[in-house]
C-alpha angles and dihedrals in degrees: 000000000000091000091052091048091051091048091051091050091047090052091051091048092050091048091053090047091053091051091051092046090053092058119091111258093244089060090056092050097046104062105121117172126253125182105227092184097056110049112161102174134033123181144153124235113197139146147187100042091155102202133237097021091043097047097109093050091048091053091048089052091051091050092054094042092054089047090052096047099035121263096276100024103080102108099187147001111214116194120194096207144289097079086156140032097237110357094255124156090239091058091047090052088054090053090052091049091056092047090049091048090059094041089234095167094045091052090056095246114150117220115215124172143171121218116249132202091267091049090056091044093245097309094317094104106033092158096047092130089095092060092046088053092049094051101036096039117180092006093077141047095013108190093001122141122240089254092052091049092048090051093044095241127134136184121185136162115224120185088341095309125114120235120189126187114193127197124222110208100183128055106140113089091014130338117256141152118245117248093240090055093047090050090050090049092052091050091052093046090052090050090052093049092049090050099044117000093176098052128089117253117216116216123183123191127155104237121061120256107253118263097005122092133016110305096016092123095043095110143311093271090061105045137045114228099187098058096075092067090064101036097047090078093055112068089173091071125108110188127204122202134172126165097111098057090224119178119253091217088084112084091219089075089087121055138171131196117121090351138357121275127194132190112219096202113209136286092209110046144333132260129180140195107301092223139022112204088342095308126110111230112243093239096058126101112181092340095309128095115244089244091052094129093064086079142083124157144163145150133270115197134193129187122202127212090266091057096252113145125218115198120199118193110221124206101198094179093058095031091234143112119251114238117301125333121263117233123207112195123228112278114276126200091232090051091238089139088070098063101084104070102036118124089248093054093047095048100038095093099015114140128211120250118259137197119238118248092256094052117132143168120222121194099214101180141000116196128163094264103022141048121192126197140170126203143173110253127239130249129231141180086248116002142313110248104188143344132231110222115196124192110209136178102245096213094056103020088228125134114270091216143015097275146013130243130250119212126184127235118227092253094125092056097047122074093195115044090212087069096055117124114285094199128026139187122216134184121204134194126214090255090062088068099031095241109189096216093043092234138094115228109232088200095053119103099233127190122207120209120190129192123187120220128197127214093270095049102260112146133214127228108270128257124207136212085237105054091197092060116114118196 
């Protein structure tokens, strides 16, 4: 009997060991604790609602967030800028109408927001906080001084946790925070630390903090370079930035170094990096994919009674959650809570994408101005971000033009990477390959080479339209 019992336990142990061995190493390392039974704060962090055009998507987001939290359990809605399209009173009235429709105030949900470049009408109205207060009334700037309202800054404590919304008054010619606002921020951070040194501090500002999350090196209009100097001394901080409308499906939308940074995506529409290795993806038009409207995302956050933060990525358009939640541990004096979402931690055991054995490329049509292909997509331990598509002369193996094309995967439209398209069709122009004579030759024997790339830049081995081809 004892022998049988030991054998049964051994079998269970070995089965568990096999499961653990099958997990990627980064999954074994990133298992912070979160106390599901003792949640003390629930809030949404969203951005770029762009009223009035984005009103319907904002209301859909609110519906799903209240469903997630429980109808009367959403403690706050934190917006990282661009509530409106141009900062007009009419747009503000539309925001208020949506908040009224969902009885936000009656449910006890605090509404905290940072002004964005659209809210200040592209630098024309840097002190537009006064008009937002006038139109939104008791919804905004609770407890703020007249000077704070004028400057568009807000500090509020909700369930014992400090929330700070910081205005950015200058975008044109290079985004930066004004010295008076940075000094105000430092004062409020010091107040929060004095009050609760072991609690996270939530800071929303519209632009991204330079050299942190996805898109934070995209250009000087999109990031603030003078915010790091203040925040680097406050490891308790979790920042929220929008502005670029970047998808939360990409793991680079969370980052840790001296503090934690989060990208809040966009409720209204998607944008992506304007270039990949210096090449504009064929799907982009002005930085946004042509199917940008099939998108609406944001964050839902919970804090437990030990100050750990669980972050759920919400896909409002698909009514789904994106992958697994991120967990940011309670602030530690030695900053050990900041080790999980560094670039080094995320790339340490990252594996390159690969094409399945049955992968193929089919050249469907070659016309003078257009080339159509289909191909089987690659697999990855997370997701495939983009593909390099090379047009070669089959006889020589040399490029037909001066460059290659970049095409996006459908990662930003798909909450679960396992559901990404298995086969795709793409159409290319002569400009995509830099053809000197601006025409494809329908009589030429072309060879297509495709390489898959993941979010952190690892590349697959190539596949070819002629499977017998050897480079």
